[in-house]
mmCIF file of C-alpha atoms in Angstrom:
data_model
loop_
_atom_site.group_PDB
_atom_site.id
_atom_site.type_symbol
_atom_site.label_atom_id
_atom_site.label_comp_id
_atom_site.label_asym_id
_atom_site.label_seq_id
_atom_site.Cartn_x
_atom_site.Cartn_y
_atom_site.Cartn_z
ATOM 1 C CA MET A 362 -32.954 39.284 -15.193
ATOM 2 C CA THR A 363 -30.040 37.381 -16.734
ATOM 3 C CA ASN A 364 -27.925 40.398 -17.613
ATOM 4 C CA GLY A 365 -24.756 40.357 -15.475
ATOM 5 C CA HIS A 366 -25.330 36.891 -14.028
ATOM 6 C CA HIS A 367 -21.869 35.479 -13.271
ATOM 7 C CA VAL A 368 -21.186 31.750 -13.561
ATOM 8 C CA VAL A 369 -17.846 30.535 -12.231
ATOM 9 C CA VAL A 370 -16.683 27.056 -13.281
ATOM 10 C CA LEU A 371 -14.013 25.516 -11.053
ATOM 11 C CA GLY A 372 -11.792 23.053 -12.899
ATOM 12 C CA ALA A 373 -10.979 22.775 -16.601
ATOM 13 C CA GLY A 374 -10.850 19.024 -16.928
ATOM 14 C CA TYR A 375 -13.142 17.112 -19.243
ATOM 15 C CA THR A 376 -16.334 18.155 -17.436
ATOM 16 C CA GLY A 377 -15.518 21.738 -16.513
ATOM 17 C CA MET A 378 -14.287 22.564 -20.012
ATOM 18 C CA PHE A 379 -17.379 21.108 -21.685
ATOM 19 C CA SER A 380 -19.753 22.764 -19.241
ATOM 20 C CA ALA A 381 -18.190 26.216 -19.784
ATOM 21 C CA ILE A 382 -18.129 25.992 -23.587
ATOM 22 C CA ARG A 383 -21.643 24.604 -23.910
ATOM 23 C CA LEU A 384 -23.055 27.116 -21.423
ATOM 24 C CA ALA A 385 -21.429 29.971 -23.354
ATOM 25 C CA HIS A 386 -23.168 28.831 -26.526
ATOM 26 C CA ARG A 387 -26.506 28.358 -24.755
ATOM 27 C CA THR A 388 -26.405 31.815 -23.115
ATOM 28 C CA ARG A 389 -24.653 33.868 -25.784
ATOM 29 C CA ARG A 390 -27.530 36.387 -26.084
ATOM 30 C CA THR A 391 -28.440 36.667 -22.409
ATOM 31 C CA GLY A 392 -25.556 38.702 -20.985
ATOM 32 C CA VAL A 393 -24.384 35.840 -18.752
ATOM 33 C CA LYS A 394 -20.697 36.092 -17.840
ATOM 34 C CA ILE A 395 -18.712 32.850 -17.547
ATOM 35 C CA THR A 396 -15.300 32.416 -15.903
ATOM 36 C CA LEU A 397 -13.345 29.161 -16.006
ATOM 37 C CA VAL A 398 -10.697 28.617 -13.311
ATOM 38 C CA ASN A 399 -7.832 26.117 -13.482
ATOM 39 C CA PRO A 400 -4.333 25.851 -11.945
ATOM 40 C CA SER A 401 -2.685 25.221 -15.320
ATOM 41 C CA SER A 402 -3.259 26.638 -18.790
ATOM 42 C CA ARG A 403 -2.698 23.181 -20.291
ATOM 43 C CA PHE A 404 -5.716 20.988 -20.947
ATOM 44 C CA VAL A 405 -4.926 17.525 -19.583
ATOM 45 C CA GLU A 406 -6.221 14.508 -21.515
ATOM 46 C CA ARG A 407 -6.676 12.173 -18.556
ATOM 47 C CA LEU A 408 -7.754 9.392 -20.919
ATOM 48 C CA ARG A 409 -4.227 9.357 -22.359
ATOM 49 C CA MET A 410 -2.100 9.720 -19.227
ATOM 50 C CA HIS A 411 -0.942 6.102 -19.427
ATOM 51 C CA GLN A 412 0.570 6.930 -22.819
ATOM 52 C CA ILE A 413 2.720 9.655 -21.264
ATOM 53 C CA ALA A 414 3.746 7.234 -18.517
ATOM 54 C CA ALA A 415 5.000 4.820 -21.179
ATOM 55 C CA GLY A 416 7.150 7.546 -22.753
ATOM 56 C CA GLN A 417 4.922 8.801 -25.550
ATOM 57 C CA GLN A 418 4.602 12.492 -26.450
ATOM 58 C CA LEU A 419 1.102 13.946 -26.629
ATOM 59 C CA ALA A 420 -0.191 17.156 -28.183
ATOM 60 C CA ASP A 421 -0.027 20.207 -25.913
ATOM 61 C CA HIS A 422 -3.565 21.640 -25.902
ATOM 62 C CA ARG A 423 -3.922 25.084 -24.322
ATOM 63 C CA ILE A 424 -7.109 26.073 -22.503
ATOM 64 C CA PRO A 425 -7.237 29.624 -23.952
ATOM 65 C CA ASP A 426 -7.059 28.134 -27.451
ATOM 66 C CA LEU A 427 -9.942 25.755 -26.728
ATOM 67 C CA LEU A 428 -11.995 28.684 -25.389
ATOM 68 C CA ALA A 429 -11.224 30.999 -28.325
ATOM 69 C CA GLY A 430 -14.379 32.604 -29.674
ATOM 70 C CA THR A 431 -16.618 31.438 -26.824
ATOM 71 C CA GLY A 432 -16.478 34.555 -24.666
ATOM 72 C CA VAL A 433 -15.498 32.467 -21.627
ATOM 73 C CA ALA A 434 -12.878 34.211 -19.469
ATOM 74 C CA PHE A 435 -10.019 31.996 -18.303
ATOM 75 C CA VAL A 436 -8.366 32.597 -14.930
ATOM 76 C CA ARG A 437 -5.239 30.662 -14.065
ATOM 77 C CA GLY A 438 -5.212 30.010 -10.325
ATOM 78 C CA THR A 439 -5.667 27.358 -7.650
ATOM 79 C CA VAL A 440 -8.853 27.405 -5.587
ATOM 80 C CA THR A 441 -7.973 27.647 -1.898
ATOM 81 C CA ALA A 442 -11.385 28.326 -0.342
ATOM 82 C CA ILE A 443 -15.079 28.702 -1.145
ATOM 83 C CA ALA A 444 -17.373 30.964 0.886
ATOM 84 C CA PRO A 445 -20.967 29.965 0.015
ATOM 85 C CA GLU A 446 -22.421 32.603 2.373
ATOM 86 C CA THR A 447 -20.902 35.446 0.359
ATOM 87 C CA ARG A 448 -20.673 33.483 -2.916
ATOM 88 C CA ARG A 449 -16.958 34.096 -3.206
ATOM 89 C CA VAL A 450 -14.014 31.946 -4.289
ATOM 90 C CA THR A 451 -10.482 32.556 -3.019
ATOM 91 C CA LEU A 452 -7.628 31.778 -5.398
ATOM 92 C CA ASP A 453 -3.890 31.354 -5.102
ATOM 93 C CA GLY A 454 -2.326 33.226 -7.989
ATOM 94 C CA ALA A 455 -5.339 35.380 -8.896
ATOM 95 C CA GLU A 456 -7.834 37.808 -7.401
ATOM 96 C CA PRO A 457 -10.910 36.412 -5.570
ATOM 97 C CA LEU A 458 -14.006 35.821 -7.663
ATOM 98 C CA GLY A 459 -17.626 36.443 -6.796
ATOM 99 C CA TYR A 460 -20.314 34.283 -8.367
ATOM 100 C CA ASP A 461 -24.059 34.004 -8.772
ATOM 101 C CA THR A 462 -23.842 30.360 -9.862
ATOM 102 C CA LEU A 463 -20.937 28.029 -9.163
ATOM 103 C CA VAL A 464 -20.154 24.898 -11.182
ATOM 104 C CA TYR A 465 -17.895 22.638 -9.111
ATOM 105 C CA ALA A 466 -15.834 20.441 -11.449
ATOM 106 C CA LEU A 467 -12.599 19.892 -9.525
ATOM 107 C CA GLY A 468 -12.496 16.173 -10.277
ATOM 108 C CA SER A 469 -10.487 13.558 -8.405
ATOM 109 C CA SER A 470 -6.969 12.197 -8.156
ATOM 110 C CA THR A 471 -5.271 8.934 -7.211
ATOM 111 C CA ASP A 472 -5.127 8.481 -3.455
ATOM 112 C CA THR A 473 -1.684 7.499 -2.167
ATOM 113 C CA GLY A 474 -2.480 8.232 1.480
ATOM 114 C CA ASN A 475 -3.887 4.881 2.575
ATOM 115 C CA VAL A 476 -0.799 2.691 2.186
ATOM 116 C CA PRO A 477 2.479 3.599 3.934
ATOM 117 C CA GLY A 478 5.173 4.688 1.507
ATOM 118 C CA ALA A 479 2.903 5.101 -1.503
ATOM 119 C CA ASP A 480 3.062 8.886 -1.261
ATOM 120 C CA LEU A 481 6.872 8.801 -1.041
ATOM 121 C CA HIS A 482 7.928 5.997 -3.360
ATOM 122 C CA ALA A 483 5.133 5.511 -5.920
ATOM 123 C CA PHE A 484 4.294 7.499 -9.030
ATOM 124 C CA THR A 485 0.746 8.324 -10.145
ATOM 125 C CA LEU A 486 -1.024 9.520 -13.278
ATOM 126 C CA ASN A 487 -2.322 12.629 -11.511
ATOM 127 C CA SER A 488 -0.586 15.043 -13.892
ATOM 128 C CA PRO A 489 1.450 15.027 -17.122
ATOM 129 C CA GLU A 490 4.495 16.126 -15.110
ATOM 130 C CA ILE A 491 4.314 13.162 -12.707
ATOM 131 C CA ALA A 492 3.594 10.748 -15.557
ATOM 132 C CA GLY A 493 6.569 12.215 -17.418
ATOM 133 C CA ARG A 494 8.856 11.618 -14.432
ATOM 134 C CA PHE A 495 7.646 8.031 -14.269
ATOM 135 C CA ALA A 496 8.425 7.634 -17.983
ATOM 136 C CA ALA A 497 11.966 8.878 -17.411
ATOM 137 C CA ARG A 498 12.417 6.470 -14.502
ATOM 138 C CA LEU A 499 10.949 3.656 -16.596
ATOM 139 C CA THR A 500 13.611 4.189 -19.246
ATOM 140 C CA GLU A 501 16.334 3.903 -16.587
ATOM 141 C CA VAL A 502 14.807 0.755 -15.103
ATOM 142 C CA ALA A 503 14.441 -0.879 -18.519
ATOM 143 C CA ALA A 504 18.067 -0.115 -19.407
ATOM 144 C CA ALA A 505 19.210 -1.707 -16.143
ATOM 145 C CA GLY A 506 17.007 -4.785 -16.560
ATOM 146 C CA GLY A 507 14.943 -3.872 -13.513
ATOM 147 C CA ALA A 508 11.381 -4.494 -12.396
ATOM 148 C CA VAL A 509 8.238 -2.362 -12.450
ATOM 149 C CA THR A 510 5.004 -2.805 -10.509
ATOM 150 C CA VAL A 511 1.575 -1.358 -11.236
ATOM 151 C CA CYS A 512 -0.698 -1.396 -8.183
ATOM 152 C CA GLY A 513 -4.411 -1.550 -8.960
ATOM 153 C CA ALA A 514 -6.175 -3.533 -11.701
ATOM 154 C CA GLY A 515 -9.017 -1.196 -12.518
ATOM 155 C CA LEU A 516 -9.315 0.131 -16.059
ATOM 156 C CA THR A 517 -6.539 2.682 -15.443
ATOM 157 C CA GLY A 518 -4.161 0.063 -14.085
ATOM 158 C CA ILE A 519 -4.876 -2.298 -16.977
ATOM 159 C CA GLU A 520 -4.268 0.392 -19.581
ATOM 160 C CA ALA A 521 -1.082 1.518 -17.850
ATOM 161 C CA VAL A 522 0.462 -1.932 -17.389
ATOM 162 C CA THR A 523 -0.194 -3.004 -20.994
ATOM 163 C CA GLU A 524 1.171 0.290 -22.338
ATOM 164 C CA ILE A 525 4.321 -0.093 -20.230
ATOM 165 C CA ALA A 526 4.889 -3.727 -21.200
ATOM 166 C CA GLU A 527 4.365 -3.021 -24.908
ATOM 167 C CA SER A 528 6.678 0.020 -24.902
ATOM 168 C CA HIS A 529 9.455 -1.823 -23.031
ATOM 169 C CA PRO A 530 9.580 -5.473 -24.209
ATOM 170 C CA GLY A 531 11.513 -7.716 -21.868
ATOM 171 C CA LEU A 532 10.964 -5.496 -18.839
ATOM 172 C CA ASP A 533 9.836 -7.323 -15.686
ATOM 173 C CA VAL A 534 6.305 -5.917 -15.235
ATOM 174 C CA THR A 535 3.926 -7.026 -12.456
ATOM 175 C CA LEU A 536 0.288 -6.050 -11.952
ATOM 176 C CA ILE A 537 -0.777 -6.271 -8.293
ATOM 177 C CA SER A 538 -4.405 -6.196 -7.181
ATOM 178 C CA PRO A 539 -6.791 -7.807 -4.704
ATOM 179 C CA ASP A 540 -9.251 -8.174 -7.598
ATOM 180 C CA GLU A 541 -9.010 -10.067 -10.867
ATOM 181 C CA PRO A 542 -8.059 -7.850 -13.835
ATOM 182 C CA GLY A 543 -11.152 -7.408 -15.971
ATOM 183 C CA GLY A 544 -13.444 -8.723 -13.255
ATOM 184 C CA MET A 545 -16.062 -6.181 -14.303
ATOM 185 C CA MET A 546 -16.174 -7.644 -17.830
ATOM 186 C CA GLY A 547 -17.973 -10.587 -19.357
ATOM 187 C CA ALA A 548 -16.134 -13.903 -19.740
ATOM 188 C CA LYS A 549 -15.116 -13.447 -23.412
ATOM 189 C CA ALA A 550 -13.841 -9.886 -23.027
ATOM 190 C CA ARG A 551 -11.986 -10.880 -19.861
ATOM 191 C CA ALA A 552 -10.398 -13.821 -21.652
ATOM 192 C CA HIS A 553 -9.150 -11.501 -24.415
ATOM 193 C CA LEU A 554 -7.701 -9.178 -21.781
ATOM 194 C CA HIS A 555 -5.788 -12.004 -20.104
ATOM 195 C CA ARG A 556 -4.471 -13.244 -23.440
ATOM 196 C CA ALA A 557 -3.116 -9.736 -24.029
ATOM 197 C CA LEU A 558 -1.463 -9.710 -20.600
ATOM 198 C CA ASP A 559 0.111 -13.104 -21.350
ATOM 199 C CA ARG A 560 1.302 -11.949 -24.763
ATOM 200 C CA LEU A 561 2.927 -8.868 -23.222
ATOM 201 C CA GLY A 562 4.546 -10.899 -20.447
ATOM 202 C CA VAL A 563 2.758 -9.195 -17.566
ATOM 203 C CA THR A 564 2.938 -11.099 -14.277
ATOM 204 C CA ARG A 565 -0.254 -10.940 -12.212
ATOM 205 C CA GLU A 566 -0.396 -10.960 -8.429
ATOM 206 C CA THR A 567 -4.159 -11.394 -8.061
ATOM 207 C CA GLY A 568 -5.739 -11.524 -4.637
ATOM 208 C CA ALA A 569 -2.772 -9.603 -3.252
ATOM 209 C CA ARG A 570 -2.973 -6.455 -1.150
ATOM 210 C CA VAL A 571 -0.064 -4.030 -0.898
ATOM 211 C CA THR A 572 0.654 -3.020 2.701
ATOM 212 C CA LYS A 573 3.776 -0.928 2.163
ATOM 213 C CA VAL A 574 5.671 0.682 -0.707
ATOM 214 C CA LEU A 575 9.434 0.657 -0.221
ATOM 215 C CA PRO A 576 12.105 2.504 -2.253
ATOM 216 C CA GLU A 577 12.849 -0.600 -4.352
ATOM 217 C CA ALA A 578 10.036 -3.023 -3.521
ATOM 218 C CA VAL A 579 6.443 -3.415 -2.421
ATOM 219 C CA GLU A 580 5.378 -5.464 0.565
ATOM 220 C CA LEU A 581 2.238 -7.618 0.381
ATOM 221 C CA ALA A 582 -0.184 -8.546 3.158
ATOM 222 C CA ASP A 583 1.081 -12.128 3.175
ATOM 223 C CA GLY A 584 4.587 -10.886 3.939
ATOM 224 C CA ARG A 585 6.078 -11.358 0.491
ATOM 225 C CA ILE A 586 8.368 -8.697 -0.957
ATOM 226 C CA ILE A 587 8.055 -7.928 -4.678
ATOM 227 C CA ARG A 588 10.961 -6.164 -6.339
ATOM 228 C CA SER A 589 9.940 -2.769 -7.695
ATOM 229 C CA ASP A 590 12.469 -0.318 -9.089
ATOM 230 C CA ALA A 591 9.541 1.852 -10.185
ATOM 231 C CA CYS A 592 6.013 1.642 -8.763
ATOM 232 C CA LEU A 593 2.948 3.138 -10.452
ATOM 233 C CA TRP A 594 -0.015 3.563 -8.091
ATOM 234 C CA THR A 595 -3.506 3.489 -9.651
ATOM 235 C CA ALA A 596 -5.573 2.167 -6.722
ATOM 236 C CA GLY A 597 -8.104 4.393 -4.969
ATOM 237 C CA VAL A 598 -9.278 7.951 -5.619
ATOM 238 C CA LYS A 599 -9.791 11.081 -3.547
ATOM 239 C CA VAL A 600 -11.470 14.429 -4.161
ATOM 240 C CA PRO A 601 -10.362 17.870 -2.940
ATOM 241 C CA PRO A 602 -11.551 18.773 0.586
ATOM 242 C CA LEU A 603 -12.680 22.253 -0.500
ATOM 243 C CA ALA A 604 -16.408 21.505 -0.544
ATOM 244 C CA ALA A 605 -16.444 19.849 2.867
ATOM 245 C CA ASP A 606 -14.246 22.606 4.316
ATOM 246 C CA ALA A 607 -16.720 25.195 3.015
ATOM 247 C CA GLY A 608 -19.640 23.574 4.812
ATOM 248 C CA ILE A 609 -21.220 22.263 1.619
ATOM 249 C CA ALA A 610 -23.004 18.937 2.186
ATOM 250 C CA THR A 611 -20.778 16.056 1.088
ATOM 251 C CA ASP A 612 -20.667 12.282 1.378
ATOM 252 C CA ASP A 613 -18.025 10.410 3.368
ATOM 253 C CA ARG A 614 -15.605 10.724 0.449
ATOM 254 C CA GLY A 615 -15.949 14.495 0.154
ATOM 255 C CA ARG A 616 -18.104 14.494 -2.981
ATOM 256 C CA ILE A 617 -20.877 17.077 -3.086
ATOM 257 C CA LEU A 618 -24.318 15.614 -2.389
ATOM 258 C CA VAL A 619 -26.653 16.656 -5.197
ATOM 259 C CA ASP A 620 -30.358 16.450 -5.938
ATOM 260 C CA ALA A 621 -31.969 15.089 -9.104
ATOM 261 C CA THR A 622 -30.866 18.216 -10.999
ATOM 262 C CA LEU A 623 -27.211 17.929 -9.884
ATOM 263 C CA ARG A 624 -27.509 20.920 -7.546
ATOM 264 C CA SER A 625 -26.055 20.871 -4.042
ATOM 265 C CA VAL A 626 -28.666 19.760 -1.514
ATOM 266 C CA SER A 627 -27.369 22.398 0.918
ATOM 267 C CA HIS A 628 -26.527 25.233 -1.512
ATOM 268 C CA PRO A 629 -28.712 25.144 -4.657
ATOM 269 C CA GLU A 630 -26.655 27.846 -6.384
ATOM 270 C CA ILE A 631 -23.816 25.298 -6.567
ATOM 271 C CA HIS A 632 -23.902 22.627 -9.281
ATOM 272 C CA ALA A 633 -21.507 19.664 -9.000
ATOM 273 C CA ILE A 634 -20.421 17.553 -11.965
ATOM 274 C CA GLY A 635 -18.047 14.721 -12.783
ATOM 275 C CA ASP A 636 -15.998 12.930 -10.133
ATOM 276 C CA ALA A 637 -16.628 15.661 -7.541
ATOM 277 C CA ALA A 638 -20.380 14.944 -7.392
ATOM 278 C CA ALA A 639 -22.141 12.134 -5.540
ATOM 279 C CA VAL A 640 -24.757 11.382 -8.190
ATOM 280 C CA ARG A 641 -27.270 8.667 -7.420
ATOM 281 C CA LEU A 642 -29.825 7.450 -9.951
ATOM 282 C CA ALA A 643 -32.567 4.855 -9.513
ATOM 283 C CA TRP A 644 -30.254 2.045 -10.696
ATOM 284 C CA GLY A 645 -27.316 3.062 -8.459
ATOM 285 C CA GLN A 646 -24.367 5.430 -7.976
ATOM 286 C CA LEU A 647 -22.359 6.993 -10.806
ATOM 287 C CA HIS A 648 -18.647 6.225 -10.658
ATOM 288 C CA GLY A 649 -15.980 8.606 -11.837
ATOM 289 C CA SER A 650 -15.376 8.366 -15.573
ATOM 290 C CA CYS A 651 -15.384 10.517 -18.683
ATOM 291 C CA GLN A 652 -18.327 8.440 -19.939
ATOM 292 C CA SER A 653 -20.587 9.730 -17.176
ATOM 293 C CA GLY A 654 -18.754 13.011 -16.523
ATOM 294 C CA LEU A 655 -19.404 14.633 -19.892
ATOM 295 C CA PRO A 656 -23.177 13.986 -19.678
ATOM 296 C CA THR A 657 -23.270 15.617 -16.227
ATOM 297 C CA ALA A 658 -21.462 18.631 -17.720
ATOM 298 C CA GLN A 659 -23.855 18.796 -20.665
ATOM 299 C CA TYR A 660 -26.885 18.518 -18.427
ATOM 300 C CA THR A 661 -25.610 21.169 -16.013
ATOM 301 C CA ALA A 662 -24.821 23.650 -18.791
ATOM 302 C CA ASP A 663 -28.361 23.213 -20.117
ATOM 303 C CA THR A 664 -29.810 23.431 -16.594
ATOM 304 C CA VAL A 665 -28.014 26.678 -15.744
ATOM 305 C CA ALA A 666 -29.074 28.160 -19.091
ATOM 306 C CA ARG A 667 -32.699 27.316 -18.333
ATOM 307 C CA LEU A 668 -32.565 28.528 -14.734
ATOM 308 C CA VAL A 669 -31.184 31.953 -15.630
ATOM 309 C CA ARG A 670 -34.128 32.290 -18.018
ATOM 310 C CA GLY A 671 -36.560 31.278 -15.283
ATOM 311 C CA LYS A 672 -37.478 27.974 -16.921
ATOM 312 C CA ALA A 673 -38.156 24.614 -15.284
ATOM 313 C CA VAL A 674 -35.689 21.709 -15.554
ATOM 314 C CA LYS A 675 -36.113 17.952 -15.684
ATOM 315 C CA PRO A 676 -34.088 15.468 -13.590
ATOM 316 C CA PHE A 677 -30.768 14.165 -14.873
ATOM 317 C CA ARG A 678 -30.927 10.796 -16.621
ATOM 318 C CA PHE A 679 -28.010 8.632 -17.709
ATOM 319 C CA GLY A 680 -27.045 5.021 -18.350
ATOM 320 C CA TYR A 681 -23.681 3.397 -19.058
ATOM 321 C CA TYR A 682 -23.217 1.614 -22.367
ATOM 322 C CA HIS A 683 -19.579 0.458 -22.645
ATOM 323 C CA GLN A 684 -16.231 -0.222 -20.970
ATOM 324 C CA PRO A 685 -13.506 0.729 -23.482
ATOM 325 C CA VAL A 686 -9.999 -0.441 -22.540
ATOM 326 C CA SER A 687 -6.796 -0.020 -24.517
ATOM 327 C CA LEU A 688 -4.238 -2.836 -24.273
ATOM 328 C CA GLY A 689 -1.254 -0.976 -25.666
ATOM 329 C CA ARG A 690 -1.307 0.775 -29.038
ATOM 330 C CA ARG A 691 -2.160 -2.317 -31.097
ATOM 331 C CA ASP A 692 -4.891 -4.012 -29.078
ATOM 332 C CA ALA A 693 -8.013 -3.126 -27.101
ATOM 333 C CA VAL A 694 -11.235 -4.611 -25.812
ATOM 334 C CA ILE A 695 -14.642 -2.981 -25.586
ATOM 335 C CA GLN A 696 -17.183 -4.520 -23.223
ATOM 336 C CA PHE A 697 -20.706 -3.266 -23.905
ATOM 337 C CA THR A 698 -22.792 -2.865 -20.784
ATOM 338 C CA ARG A 699 -26.202 -2.438 -19.298
ATOM 339 C CA THR A 700 -27.273 0.858 -17.777
ATOM 340 C CA ASP A 701 -25.750 -0.037 -14.383
ATOM 341 C CA PHE A 702 -22.319 -0.913 -15.916
ATOM 342 C CA THR A 703 -22.785 -4.680 -15.657
ATOM 343 C CA PRO A 704 -21.617 -6.495 -18.814
ATOM 344 C CA ARG A 705 -23.791 -7.519 -21.727
ATOM 345 C CA ARG A 706 -22.871 -10.483 -23.919
ATOM 346 C CA LEU A 707 -21.544 -8.244 -26.720
ATOM 347 C CA HIS A 708 -17.895 -7.213 -26.831
ATOM 348 C CA LEU A 709 -15.402 -5.976 -29.436
ATOM 349 C CA ALA A 710 -11.691 -6.837 -29.583
ATOM 350 C CA GLY A 711 -8.645 -6.399 -31.801
ATOM 351 C CA ARG A 712 -8.272 -3.777 -34.540
ATOM 352 C CA GLY A 713 -11.902 -2.725 -34.451
ATOM 353 C CA ALA A 714 -11.613 -2.144 -30.709
ATOM 354 C CA VAL A 715 -8.413 -0.101 -31.186
ATOM 355 C CA ALA A 716 -10.215 2.240 -33.601
ATOM 356 C CA TYR A 717 -13.226 2.418 -31.274
ATOM 357 C CA LYS A 718 -11.064 3.262 -28.246
ATOM 358 C CA GLU A 719 -9.137 5.927 -30.166
ATOM 359 C CA MET A 720 -12.420 7.520 -31.214
ATOM 360 C CA VAL A 721 -13.532 7.575 -27.567
ATOM 361 C CA SER A 722 -10.249 9.091 -26.361
ATOM 362 C CA GLY A 723 -10.301 11.816 -29.003
ATOM 363 C CA SER A 724 -14.004 12.650 -28.781
ATOM 364 C CA PRO A 725 -13.852 15.261 -25.971
ATOM 365 C CA LEU A 726 -11.627 17.656 -27.925
ATOM 366 C CA MET A 727 -13.763 17.260 -31.020
ATOM 367 C CA THR A 728 -16.860 17.886 -28.895
ATOM 368 C CA TYR A 729 -15.393 21.124 -27.538
ATOM 369 C CA ARG A 730 -14.591 22.425 -31.007
ATOM 370 C CA PHE A 731 -18.058 21.735 -32.373
ATOM 371 C CA SER A 732 -19.748 22.977 -29.186
ATOM 372 C CA ARG A 733 -18.475 26.489 -29.797
ATOM 373 C CA ARG A 734 -20.944 26.723 -32.687
ATOM 374 C CA MET A 735 -23.692 24.170 -31.979
ATOM 375 C CA ASN A 736 -25.206 21.965 -29.287
ATOM 376 C CA VAL A 737 -23.399 18.611 -29.376
ATOM 377 C CA SER A 738 -24.788 15.796 -27.259
ATOM 378 C CA THR A 739 -22.572 13.380 -25.326
ATOM 379 C CA ILE A 740 -25.490 11.433 -23.854
ATOM 380 C CA VAL A 741 -25.651 8.123 -25.725
ATOM 381 C CA SER A 742 -28.055 6.524 -23.240
ATOM 382 C CA LYS A 743 -30.439 8.082 -20.738
ATOM 383 C CA GLY A 744 -30.838 4.726 -19.037
ATOM 384 C CA GLY A 745 -34.247 3.789 -20.452
ATOM 385 C CA ARG A 746 -36.773 2.487 -17.962
ATOM 386 C CA ALA A 747 -34.114 2.307 -15.254
ATOM 387 C CA THR A 748 -33.995 6.112 -14.941
ATOM 388 C CA ARG A 749 -37.626 7.058 -15.516
ATOM 389 C CA ARG A 750 -38.173 7.242 -11.784
ATOM 390 C CA PRO A 751 -35.951 9.222 -9.386
ATOM 391 C CA ALA A 752 -33.533 7.622 -6.949
ATOM 392 C CA ALA A 753 -34.933 6.762 -3.548
#
């Protein structure tokens, strides 16, 4: 029954890579064929993109090297269309692929389309190449005594602005956001974060909304103009329109609607993981992060392996347990959380937090290497009582 079953995984980010490698190990004696598709042969460590933006050099990990010995075939190409009726994927740069099971792991990117000028004048962390161009511009701005703005005070914005300020002391750096930086944290962790921002000389424009990005400034809703010789945009995310264009059921953001087993509610042969999936549990909606993405990949690899053997599967269960945030290379804060991502009283800061954060950032690559030979779990918490019943 399983001999010749073809699983195509779209996207070789954190979730797609883990799903392909784990599934290969789980199905190594069944004759299942696995193909992993990605536009680039470089594996991108999204957790470290802010380091590239600040001018640091990262290791160049190649997808074929990470897949070595797994039996997973790698196809370099960009997905241009999905035809669920014929179970076929069209690629730019490679031949079309047919599939029996599709794992949709195309992730998300920063959305620069909602504010005029952001797409023209702001940089993002959407790729190492764009982050590298920002780093080059940052060096020019620092040498000229200019000003830099980071728009968005989520975890990505916080990590980026502290990395920039630490790497370029004396640079005029402003963090702009309608929300308070660290607002999702408890009072003590948030206080540590703000002390770090003060120490690094980061100016905060809190409660401010950017209405336009100009070539050398950003305009705020109250009419003020903030000088910006280089603008880094970290506010808002979008997902590829491929699923919606293919007639696959999606939410209003284009994420694939899935059932309790992370299968498309309209096309059960399609499994969606990571940022591209609209996953709802009894306690609430998953948000895009590596912390929740890797467990969805692990679960889906195990689910596909069971389904091709004709076995039953149990619903996906997951709970958040921390918010790790780097504050440059020499400081960090870890806010421990409840299942639904709200803060607990416990937090970690300083050197211990730096080591903790570095362990978190490096864990995916270590997981891939071990997963070629054994089943490695990335699920720290299944959510306890909060996930014992399905979502309404």
